[in-house]
Coordinates of C-alpha atoms in Angstrom, one line a residue:
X55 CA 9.2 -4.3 63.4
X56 CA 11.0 -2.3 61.1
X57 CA 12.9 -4.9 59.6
X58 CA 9.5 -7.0 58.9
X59 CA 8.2 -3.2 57.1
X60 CA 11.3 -3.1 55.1
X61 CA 11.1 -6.4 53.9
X62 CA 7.1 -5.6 53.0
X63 CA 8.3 -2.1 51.1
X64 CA 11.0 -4.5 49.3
X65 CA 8.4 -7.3 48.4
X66 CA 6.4 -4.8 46.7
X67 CA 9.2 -3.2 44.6
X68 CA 9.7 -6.3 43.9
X69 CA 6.4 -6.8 42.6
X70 CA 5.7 -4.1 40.5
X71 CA 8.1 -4.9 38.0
X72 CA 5.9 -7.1 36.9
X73 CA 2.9 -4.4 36.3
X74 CA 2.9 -3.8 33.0
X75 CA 4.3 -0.3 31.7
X76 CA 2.1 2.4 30.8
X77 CA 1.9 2.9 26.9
X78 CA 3.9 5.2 25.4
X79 CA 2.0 8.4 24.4
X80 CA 4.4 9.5 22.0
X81 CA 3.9 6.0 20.1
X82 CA 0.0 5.9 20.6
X83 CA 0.0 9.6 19.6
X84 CA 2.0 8.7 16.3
X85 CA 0.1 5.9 15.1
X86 CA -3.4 7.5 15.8
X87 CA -1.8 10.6 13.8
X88 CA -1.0 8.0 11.2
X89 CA -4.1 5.9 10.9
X90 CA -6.7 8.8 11.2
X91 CA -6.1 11.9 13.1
X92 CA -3.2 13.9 10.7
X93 CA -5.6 14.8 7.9
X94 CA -8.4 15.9 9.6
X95 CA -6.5 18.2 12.4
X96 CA -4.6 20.0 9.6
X97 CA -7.6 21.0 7.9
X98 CA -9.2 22.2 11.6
X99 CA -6.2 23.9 12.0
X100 CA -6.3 25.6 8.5
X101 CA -9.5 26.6 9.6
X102 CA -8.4 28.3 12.2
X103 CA -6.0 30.3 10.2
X104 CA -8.8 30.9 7.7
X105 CA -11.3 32.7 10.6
X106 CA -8.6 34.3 11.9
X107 CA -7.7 36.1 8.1
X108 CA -11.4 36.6 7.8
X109 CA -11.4 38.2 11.1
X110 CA -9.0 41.0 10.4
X111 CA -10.4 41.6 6.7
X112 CA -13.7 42.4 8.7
X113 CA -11.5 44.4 11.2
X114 CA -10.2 46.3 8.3
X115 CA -13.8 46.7 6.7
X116 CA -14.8 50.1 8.3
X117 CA -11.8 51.6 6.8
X118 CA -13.0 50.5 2.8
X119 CA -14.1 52.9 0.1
X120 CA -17.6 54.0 1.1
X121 CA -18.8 52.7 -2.4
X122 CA -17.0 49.3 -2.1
X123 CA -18.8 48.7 1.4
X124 CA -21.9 50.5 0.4
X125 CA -22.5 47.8 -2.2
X126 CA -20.8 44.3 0.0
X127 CA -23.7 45.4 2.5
X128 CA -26.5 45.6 -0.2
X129 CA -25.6 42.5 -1.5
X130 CA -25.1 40.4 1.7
X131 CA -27.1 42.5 4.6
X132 CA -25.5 41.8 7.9
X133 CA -28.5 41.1 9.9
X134 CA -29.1 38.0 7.3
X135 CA -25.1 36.8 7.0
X136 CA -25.4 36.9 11.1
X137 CA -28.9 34.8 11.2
X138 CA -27.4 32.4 8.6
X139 CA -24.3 31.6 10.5
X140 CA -26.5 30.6 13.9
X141 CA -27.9 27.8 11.1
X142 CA -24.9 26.8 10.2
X143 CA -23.1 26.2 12.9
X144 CA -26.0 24.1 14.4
X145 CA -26.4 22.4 10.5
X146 CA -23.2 21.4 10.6
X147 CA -23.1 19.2 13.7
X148 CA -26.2 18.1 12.6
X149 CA -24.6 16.6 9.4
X150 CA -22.0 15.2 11.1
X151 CA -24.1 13.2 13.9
X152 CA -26.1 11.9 11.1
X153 CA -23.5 10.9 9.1
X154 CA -21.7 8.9 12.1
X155 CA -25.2 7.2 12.9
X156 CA -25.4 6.6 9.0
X157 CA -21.8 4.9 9.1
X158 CA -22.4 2.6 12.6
X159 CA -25.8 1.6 10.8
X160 CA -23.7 0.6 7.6
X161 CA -21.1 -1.3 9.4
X162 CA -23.7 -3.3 12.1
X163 CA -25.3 -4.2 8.5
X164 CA -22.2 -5.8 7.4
X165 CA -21.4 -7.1 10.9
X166 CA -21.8 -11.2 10.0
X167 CA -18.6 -11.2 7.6
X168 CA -16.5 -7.9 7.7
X169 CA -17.8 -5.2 10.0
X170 CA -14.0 -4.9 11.8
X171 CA -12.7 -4.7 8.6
X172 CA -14.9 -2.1 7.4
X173 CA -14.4 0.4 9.8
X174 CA -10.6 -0.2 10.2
X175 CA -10.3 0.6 6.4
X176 CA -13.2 3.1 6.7
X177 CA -10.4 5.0 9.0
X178 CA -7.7 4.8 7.2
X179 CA -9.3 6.1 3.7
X180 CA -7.7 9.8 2.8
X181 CA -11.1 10.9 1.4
X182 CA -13.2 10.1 4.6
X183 CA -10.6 12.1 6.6
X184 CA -11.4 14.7 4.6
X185 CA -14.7 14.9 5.0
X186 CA -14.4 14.5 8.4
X187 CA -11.5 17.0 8.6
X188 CA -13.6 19.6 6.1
X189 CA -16.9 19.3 8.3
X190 CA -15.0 19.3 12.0
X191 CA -13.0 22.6 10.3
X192 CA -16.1 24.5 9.0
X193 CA -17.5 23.9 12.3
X194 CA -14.9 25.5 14.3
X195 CA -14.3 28.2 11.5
X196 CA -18.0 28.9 11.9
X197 CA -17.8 29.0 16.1
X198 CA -14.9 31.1 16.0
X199 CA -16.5 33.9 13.4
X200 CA -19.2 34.3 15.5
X201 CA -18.3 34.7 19.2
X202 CA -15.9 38.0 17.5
X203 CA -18.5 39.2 15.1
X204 CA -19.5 42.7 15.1
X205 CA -22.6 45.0 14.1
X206 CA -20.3 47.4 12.3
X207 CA -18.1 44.9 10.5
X208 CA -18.9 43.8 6.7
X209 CA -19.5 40.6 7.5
X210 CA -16.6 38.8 4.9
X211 CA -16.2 36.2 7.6
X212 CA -19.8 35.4 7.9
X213 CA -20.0 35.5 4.2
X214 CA -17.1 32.9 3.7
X215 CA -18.9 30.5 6.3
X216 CA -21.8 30.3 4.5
X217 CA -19.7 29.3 1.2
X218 CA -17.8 26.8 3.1
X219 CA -21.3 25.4 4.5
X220 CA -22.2 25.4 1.0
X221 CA -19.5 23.3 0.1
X222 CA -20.2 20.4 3.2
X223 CA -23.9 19.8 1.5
X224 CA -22.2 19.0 -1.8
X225 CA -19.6 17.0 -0.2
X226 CA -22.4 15.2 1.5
X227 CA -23.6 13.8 -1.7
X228 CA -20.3 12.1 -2.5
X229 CA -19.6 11.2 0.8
X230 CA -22.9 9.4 1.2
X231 CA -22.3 7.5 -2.0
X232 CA -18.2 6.7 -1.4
X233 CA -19.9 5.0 2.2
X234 CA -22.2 2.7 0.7
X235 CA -19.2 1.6 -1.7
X236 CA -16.8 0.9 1.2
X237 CA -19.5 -1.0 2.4
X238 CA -19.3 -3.3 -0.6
X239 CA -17.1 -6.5 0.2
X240 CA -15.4 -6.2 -3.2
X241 CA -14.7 -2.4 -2.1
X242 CA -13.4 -3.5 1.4
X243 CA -11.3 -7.0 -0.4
X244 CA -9.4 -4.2 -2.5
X245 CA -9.0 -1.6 -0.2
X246 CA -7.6 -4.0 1.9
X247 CA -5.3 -5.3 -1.2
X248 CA -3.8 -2.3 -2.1
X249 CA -3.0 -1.6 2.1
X250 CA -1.1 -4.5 1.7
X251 CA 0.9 -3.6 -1.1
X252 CA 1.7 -0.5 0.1
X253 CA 2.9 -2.2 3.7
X254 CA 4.9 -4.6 1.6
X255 CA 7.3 -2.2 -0.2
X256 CA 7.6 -0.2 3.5
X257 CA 8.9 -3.4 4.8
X258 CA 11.5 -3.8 2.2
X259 CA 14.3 -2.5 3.7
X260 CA 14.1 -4.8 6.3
X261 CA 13.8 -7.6 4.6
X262 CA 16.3 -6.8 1.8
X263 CA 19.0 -5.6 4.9
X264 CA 18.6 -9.0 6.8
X265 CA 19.3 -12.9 6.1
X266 CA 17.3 -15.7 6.1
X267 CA 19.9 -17.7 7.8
X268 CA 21.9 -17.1 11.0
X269 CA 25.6 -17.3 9.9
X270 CA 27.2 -17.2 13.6
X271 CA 26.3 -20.0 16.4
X272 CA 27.8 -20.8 19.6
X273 CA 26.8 -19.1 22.8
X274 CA 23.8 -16.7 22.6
X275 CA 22.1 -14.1 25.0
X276 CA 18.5 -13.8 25.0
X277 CA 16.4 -10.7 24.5
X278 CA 13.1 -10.8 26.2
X279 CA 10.6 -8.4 26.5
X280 CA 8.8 -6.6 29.5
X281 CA 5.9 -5.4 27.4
X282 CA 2.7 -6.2 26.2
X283 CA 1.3 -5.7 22.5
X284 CA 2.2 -6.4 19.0
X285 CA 5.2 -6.1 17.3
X286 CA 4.8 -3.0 14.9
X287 CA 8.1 -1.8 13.5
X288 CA 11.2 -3.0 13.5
X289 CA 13.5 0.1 12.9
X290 CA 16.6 -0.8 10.3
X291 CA 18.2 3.0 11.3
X292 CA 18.3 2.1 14.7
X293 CA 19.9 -1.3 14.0
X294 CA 22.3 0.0 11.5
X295 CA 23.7 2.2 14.4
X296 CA 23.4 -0.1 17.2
X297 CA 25.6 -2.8 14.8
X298 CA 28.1 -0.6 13.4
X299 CA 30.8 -0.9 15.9
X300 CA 30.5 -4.4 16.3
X301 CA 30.4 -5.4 12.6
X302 CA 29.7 -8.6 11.0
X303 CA 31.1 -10.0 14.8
X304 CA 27.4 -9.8 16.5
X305 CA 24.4 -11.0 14.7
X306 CA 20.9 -10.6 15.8
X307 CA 18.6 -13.3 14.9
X308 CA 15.0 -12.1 15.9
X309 CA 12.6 -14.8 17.2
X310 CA 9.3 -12.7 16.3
X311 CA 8.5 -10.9 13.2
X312 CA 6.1 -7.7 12.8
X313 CA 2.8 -8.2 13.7
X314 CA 3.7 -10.8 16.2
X315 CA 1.3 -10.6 19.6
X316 CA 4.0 -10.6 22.9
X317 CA 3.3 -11.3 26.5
X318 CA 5.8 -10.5 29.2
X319 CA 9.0 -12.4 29.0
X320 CA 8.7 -13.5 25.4
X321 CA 12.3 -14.4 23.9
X322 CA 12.4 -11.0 21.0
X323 CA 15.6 -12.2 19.5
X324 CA 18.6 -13.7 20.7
X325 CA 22.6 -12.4 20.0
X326 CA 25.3 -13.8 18.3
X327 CA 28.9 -14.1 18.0
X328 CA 31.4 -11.5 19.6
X329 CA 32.7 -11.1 22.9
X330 CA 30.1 -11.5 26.5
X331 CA 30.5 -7.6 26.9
X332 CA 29.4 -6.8 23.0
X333 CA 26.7 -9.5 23.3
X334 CA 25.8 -8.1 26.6
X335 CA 26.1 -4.3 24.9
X336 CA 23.5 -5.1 22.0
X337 CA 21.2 -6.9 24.1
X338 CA 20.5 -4.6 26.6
X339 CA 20.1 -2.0 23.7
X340 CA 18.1 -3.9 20.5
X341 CA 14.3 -3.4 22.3
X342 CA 15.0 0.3 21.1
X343 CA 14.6 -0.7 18.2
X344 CA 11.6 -2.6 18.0
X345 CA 8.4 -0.6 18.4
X346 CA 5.2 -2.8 20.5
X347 CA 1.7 -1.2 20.7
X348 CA -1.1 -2.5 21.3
X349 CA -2.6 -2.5 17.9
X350 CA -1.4 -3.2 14.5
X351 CA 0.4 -1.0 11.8
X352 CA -0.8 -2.0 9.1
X353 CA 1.4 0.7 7.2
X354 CA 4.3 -1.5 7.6
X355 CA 2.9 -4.7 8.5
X356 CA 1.4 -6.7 5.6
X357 CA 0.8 -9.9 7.2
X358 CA -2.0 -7.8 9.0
X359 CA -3.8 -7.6 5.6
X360 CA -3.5 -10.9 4.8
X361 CA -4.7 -11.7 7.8
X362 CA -7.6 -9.6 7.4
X363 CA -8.3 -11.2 3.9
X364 CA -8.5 -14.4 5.3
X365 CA -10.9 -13.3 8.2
X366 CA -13.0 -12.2 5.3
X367 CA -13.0 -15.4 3.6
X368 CA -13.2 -17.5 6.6
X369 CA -16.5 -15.8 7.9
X370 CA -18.6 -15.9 4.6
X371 CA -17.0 -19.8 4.1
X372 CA -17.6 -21.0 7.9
X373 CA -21.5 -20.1 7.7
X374 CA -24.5 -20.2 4.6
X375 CA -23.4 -17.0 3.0
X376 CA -23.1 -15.7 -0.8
X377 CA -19.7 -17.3 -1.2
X378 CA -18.9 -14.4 -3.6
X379 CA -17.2 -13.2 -0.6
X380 CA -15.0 -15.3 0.1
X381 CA -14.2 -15.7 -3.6
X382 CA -13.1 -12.3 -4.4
X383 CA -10.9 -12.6 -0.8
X384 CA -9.3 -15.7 -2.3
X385 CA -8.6 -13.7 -5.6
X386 CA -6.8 -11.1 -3.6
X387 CA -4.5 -13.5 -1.8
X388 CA -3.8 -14.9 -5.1
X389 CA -2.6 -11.9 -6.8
X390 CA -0.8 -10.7 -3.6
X391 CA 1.4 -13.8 -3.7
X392 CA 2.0 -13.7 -7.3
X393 CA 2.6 -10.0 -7.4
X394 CA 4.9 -10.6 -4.5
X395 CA 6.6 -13.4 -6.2
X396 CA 7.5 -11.9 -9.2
X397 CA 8.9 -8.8 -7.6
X398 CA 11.3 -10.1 -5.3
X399 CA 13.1 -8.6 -2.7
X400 CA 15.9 -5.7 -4.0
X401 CA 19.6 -6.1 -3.1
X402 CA 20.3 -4.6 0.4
X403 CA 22.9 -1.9 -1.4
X404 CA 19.9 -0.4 -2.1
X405 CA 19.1 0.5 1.1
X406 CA 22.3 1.2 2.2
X407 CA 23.8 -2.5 2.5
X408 CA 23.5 -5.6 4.3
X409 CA 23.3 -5.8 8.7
X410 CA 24.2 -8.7 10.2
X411 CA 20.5 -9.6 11.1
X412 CA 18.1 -12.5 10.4
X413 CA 14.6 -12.0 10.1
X414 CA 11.7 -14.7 8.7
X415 CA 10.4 -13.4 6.0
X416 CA 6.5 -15.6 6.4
X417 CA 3.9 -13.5 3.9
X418 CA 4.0 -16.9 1.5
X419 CA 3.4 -18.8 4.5
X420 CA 0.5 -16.9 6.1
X421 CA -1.4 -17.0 2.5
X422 CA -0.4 -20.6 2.3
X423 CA -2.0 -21.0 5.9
X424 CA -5.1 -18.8 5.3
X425 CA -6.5 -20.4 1.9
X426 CA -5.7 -24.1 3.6
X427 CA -8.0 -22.5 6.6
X428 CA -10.7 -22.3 3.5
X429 CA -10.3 -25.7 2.8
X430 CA -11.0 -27.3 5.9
X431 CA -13.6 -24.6 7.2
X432 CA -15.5 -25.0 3.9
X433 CA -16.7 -28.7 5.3
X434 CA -18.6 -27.1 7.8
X435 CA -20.9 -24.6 5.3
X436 CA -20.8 -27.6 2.4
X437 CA -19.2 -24.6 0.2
X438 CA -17.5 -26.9 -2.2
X439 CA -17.2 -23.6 -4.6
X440 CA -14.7 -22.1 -2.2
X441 CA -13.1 -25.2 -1.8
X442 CA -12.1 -25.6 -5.4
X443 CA -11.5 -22.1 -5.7
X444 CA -8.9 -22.7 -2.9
X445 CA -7.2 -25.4 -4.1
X446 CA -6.7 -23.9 -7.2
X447 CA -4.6 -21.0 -5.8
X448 CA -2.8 -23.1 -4.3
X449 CA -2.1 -24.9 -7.5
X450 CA -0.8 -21.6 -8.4
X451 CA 1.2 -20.6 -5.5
X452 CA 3.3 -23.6 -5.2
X453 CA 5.8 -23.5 -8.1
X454 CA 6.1 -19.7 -6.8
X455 CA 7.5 -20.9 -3.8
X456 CA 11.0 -21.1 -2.3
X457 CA 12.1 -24.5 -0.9
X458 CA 11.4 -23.4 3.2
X459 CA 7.7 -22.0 2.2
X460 CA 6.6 -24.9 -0.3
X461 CA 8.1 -27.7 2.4
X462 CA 5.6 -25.6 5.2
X463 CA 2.8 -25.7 2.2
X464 CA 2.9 -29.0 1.3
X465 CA 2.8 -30.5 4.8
X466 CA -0.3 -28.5 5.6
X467 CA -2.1 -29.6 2.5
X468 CA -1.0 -33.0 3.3
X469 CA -2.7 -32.6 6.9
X470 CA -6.1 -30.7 5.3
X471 CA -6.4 -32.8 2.2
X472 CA -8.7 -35.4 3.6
X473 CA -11.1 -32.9 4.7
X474 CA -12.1 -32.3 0.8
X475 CA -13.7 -35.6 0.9
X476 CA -16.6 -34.3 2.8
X477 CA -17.4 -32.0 -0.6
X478 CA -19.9 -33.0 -3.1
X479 CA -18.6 -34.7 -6.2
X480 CA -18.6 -31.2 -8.1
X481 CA -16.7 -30.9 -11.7
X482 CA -15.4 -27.5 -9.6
X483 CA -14.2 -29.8 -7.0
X484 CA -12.5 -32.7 -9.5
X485 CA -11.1 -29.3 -11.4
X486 CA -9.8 -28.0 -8.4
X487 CA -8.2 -31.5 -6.9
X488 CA -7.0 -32.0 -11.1
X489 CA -5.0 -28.4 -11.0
X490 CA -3.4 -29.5 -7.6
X491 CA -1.8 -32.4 -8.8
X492 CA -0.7 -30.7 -11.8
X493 CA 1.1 -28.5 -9.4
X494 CA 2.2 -31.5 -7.1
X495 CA 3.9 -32.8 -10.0
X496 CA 5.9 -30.2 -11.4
X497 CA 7.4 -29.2 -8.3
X498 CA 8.5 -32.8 -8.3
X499 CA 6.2 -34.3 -5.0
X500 CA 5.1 -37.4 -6.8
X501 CA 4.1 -38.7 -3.4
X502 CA 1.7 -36.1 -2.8
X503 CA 0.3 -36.5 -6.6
X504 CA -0.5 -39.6 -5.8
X505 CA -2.3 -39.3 -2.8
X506 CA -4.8 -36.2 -4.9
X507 CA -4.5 -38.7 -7.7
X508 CA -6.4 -41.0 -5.3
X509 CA -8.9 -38.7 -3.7
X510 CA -11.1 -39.1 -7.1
X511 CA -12.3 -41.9 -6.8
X512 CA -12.9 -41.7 -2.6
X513 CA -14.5 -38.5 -3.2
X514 CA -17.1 -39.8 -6.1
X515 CA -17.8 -43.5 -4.0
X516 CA -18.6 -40.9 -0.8
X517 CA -20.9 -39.4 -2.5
X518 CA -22.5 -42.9 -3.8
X519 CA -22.0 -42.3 -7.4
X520 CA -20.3 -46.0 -7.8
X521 CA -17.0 -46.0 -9.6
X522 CA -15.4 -43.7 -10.9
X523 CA -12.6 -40.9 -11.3
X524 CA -13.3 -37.4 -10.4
X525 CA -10.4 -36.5 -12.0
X526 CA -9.9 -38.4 -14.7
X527 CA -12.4 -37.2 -17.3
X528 CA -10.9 -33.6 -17.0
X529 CA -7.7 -34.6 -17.9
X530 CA -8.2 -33.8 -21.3
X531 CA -8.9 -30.1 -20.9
X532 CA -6.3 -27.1 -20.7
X533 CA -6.8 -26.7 -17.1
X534 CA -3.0 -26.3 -16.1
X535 CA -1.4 -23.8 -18.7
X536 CA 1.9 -24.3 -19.5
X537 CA 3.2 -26.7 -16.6
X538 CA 4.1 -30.3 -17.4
X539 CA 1.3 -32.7 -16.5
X540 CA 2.3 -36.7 -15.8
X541 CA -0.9 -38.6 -17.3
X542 CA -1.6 -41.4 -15.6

């Protein structure tokens, strides 16, 4: 009998190592401080400070020159300062319920393309914060002047909340009007633009501290993970000091990259090189220094925005929709991959030298796979605008390309490629196929030249407009810029 309970009490320790962990607060705390909450409590709390100076100026009033109070209480007569503050304080929640109800009304209006967008960058914008933090801080200012006010006090506090009330109605004007502009697509494509921008130069020092490549092979030891959630940071500190008695002797080659969704026993990275005990050592020590949550930080994690960016695009493309939409989100990835390309990543001295760490760099990748997304979800809404738009920047990107990406690119155009053919014969289309062999050409793929080269003609006897070349008539306009063009 008490063997068979023993065994039960073992089976179910046994058991609930596989129940997953509770979050960390200390990391949900830090990211909701970082996405949102920061601003907004540090203006409650300077609010706080603020009623509690107002409070002992009034403390001090009875104590004035008779003539100085004499006239503060002809001026502002403390039976009206102490009716007007009851107004506010109910005015101000009132503003801030209705501008809630104003923003879910805004965002369910926008629901069919970006409405998760919206409100994620809607969060994260400094001025909203601020408004929320200014509103949420005159209300507790308010709340806390009057449960202390006095009959005999001067009334500065009560004077002081009626400014700062003031100063939420004219805010409300602004902030009604900066709403309606995040609202906007175009407002929401470069909000999301510059996020990712601003991720991208925070994930420099990882990338500029790691290789591409792993240098050491042999035997490995896995690193797999208990948790659930996405990978969000990848700390380079942590590494450097985790690394640094080992050397260049261990390498850690991680399997995921940030942003990357886990499940429980996912491989994290694997460890290279050195002894079985220094192997062993860094293993059972690397998950410190990879952060998992259960949402995104898109602070340090640009693939998230071009992710995002592509989710725009995809939804206006996929159904009968301006395709404006889509065309300014394809504009974006654009000039994040050029901007991106031209800037390189810095030398790891930089950042305090090299680690013996390899990490996939895949931001050229993800655009690459998000704008051919465009192409084959544009069959389905007969957007042959988007399309060509599409192909285009991929024209573009290509020559921008290192070897790894452009191999990955051009095997996924060579897969998505027929999928044009559903398209009407458009002159954006034949423009759009004409800029793509350009590009197929001067990175040297005469092979896939060829096979565009070919979809002219397919694409104009689909559409039962008898022989022809889609292509060919455009061949004499500047529709490539400087690169090389083969004639044919």
């Amino acid at each position: 009998m008490g063997r068979g309970v023993a065994g039960g009490v073992s089976e179910i320790s046994r058991l609930r190592r596989y129940v997953p962990e509770r979050q960390d607060l200390r990391v949900r705390w830090r990211l909701s401080v970082t996405e949102f909450l920061f601003t907004p409590l540090l203006m409650v709390l300077g609010s706080v400070a603020l009623a509690v100076g107002a409070v002992l100026i009034d403390l001090s009033s009875p104590e004035w020159p008779a003539g100085l109070r004499e006239t503060f209480v002809r001026l502002f007569p403390h039976e009206n300062l102490i009716s007007t503050l009851r107004v506010i304080a109910t005015g101000l929640v009132t503003v801030t319920t209705l501008t809630l109800s104003a923003l879910m009304v805004a965002i369910s209006h926008t629901a069919t393309t970006v409405a998760p967008v919206v409100f994620d960058q809607f969060l994260r914008r400094r001025a909203n914060q601020a408004y929320f933090g200014y509103v949420a801080g005159c209300a507790t200012y308010t709340y806390l002047v009057m449960a202390v006010m006095r009959p005999h006090w001067a009334g500065v506090g009560a004077l002081l909340a009626l400014v700062l009330a003031a100063g939420a109605l004219v805010l409300l004007v602004f902030m009604g009007y900066a709403m309606i502009d995040q609202m906007r697509p175009t407002s929401v494509v470069r909000s999301i633009q510059e996020l990712a921008f601003r991720a991208r130069l925070r994930q420099l020092p990882l990338l500029a501290r790691s290789r591409t490549r792993p240098r050491l092979t042999g035997d490995s030891v896995p690193v797999t993970t208990q948790a659930t959630g996405y990978v969000v940071d990848i700390s380079t500190a942590r590494l450097q000091e985790l690394l640094a008695p080992t050397g260049e002797e261990v390498e850690v080659a991680f399997q995921v990259r940030i942003g990357d969704l886990l499940a429980y026993g996912d491989t994290v990275a694997r460890i290279h090189g050195g002894t079985e005990q220094q192997r062993r050592h860094v293993a059972d020590r690397v998950l410190g220094c990879v952060t998992i949550d259960r949402i995104r930080n898109a602070d340090v994690d640009p693939d998230h925005a071009v992710e995002q960016l592509g989710n725009v695009a995809w939804a206006a493309t996929s159904t009968r929709q301006n395709p404006d939409v889509a065309l300014a989100s394809v504009g974006a990835l654009r000039d994040l991959s050029a901007r991106c390309a031209a800037a390189g990543v810095p030398d790891a001295e930089v950042y305090g030298g090299p680690l013996p760490v390899v990490y996939d760099d895949a931001m050229q990748r993800r655009i690459v796979a998000a704008l051919v997304d465009l192409v084959v979800v544009s069959t389905s809404s007969r957007q042959h605008q988007t399309c060509a738009v599409a192909l285009s920047t991929l024209a573009e990107i290509l020559p921008q390309l290192d070897d790894r990406d452009r191999d990955v690119a051009v095997l996924s155009l060579q897969r998505a490629l027929p999928a044009t053919l559903s398209h009407v014969a458009s002159v954006e289309m034949g423009r759009g196929l004409a800029r793509l062999r350009a590009a197929f050409d001067a990175i040297g793929r005469e092979d896939m030249a060829d096979q565009v080269r070919d979809m002219g003609p397919r694409l104009v006897r689909e559409n039962g407009l008898g022989d022809g070349d889609l292509i060919d008539h455009l061949d004499d306009l500047d529709i490539t810029g400087p690169r090389p063009f083969r004639y044919r």
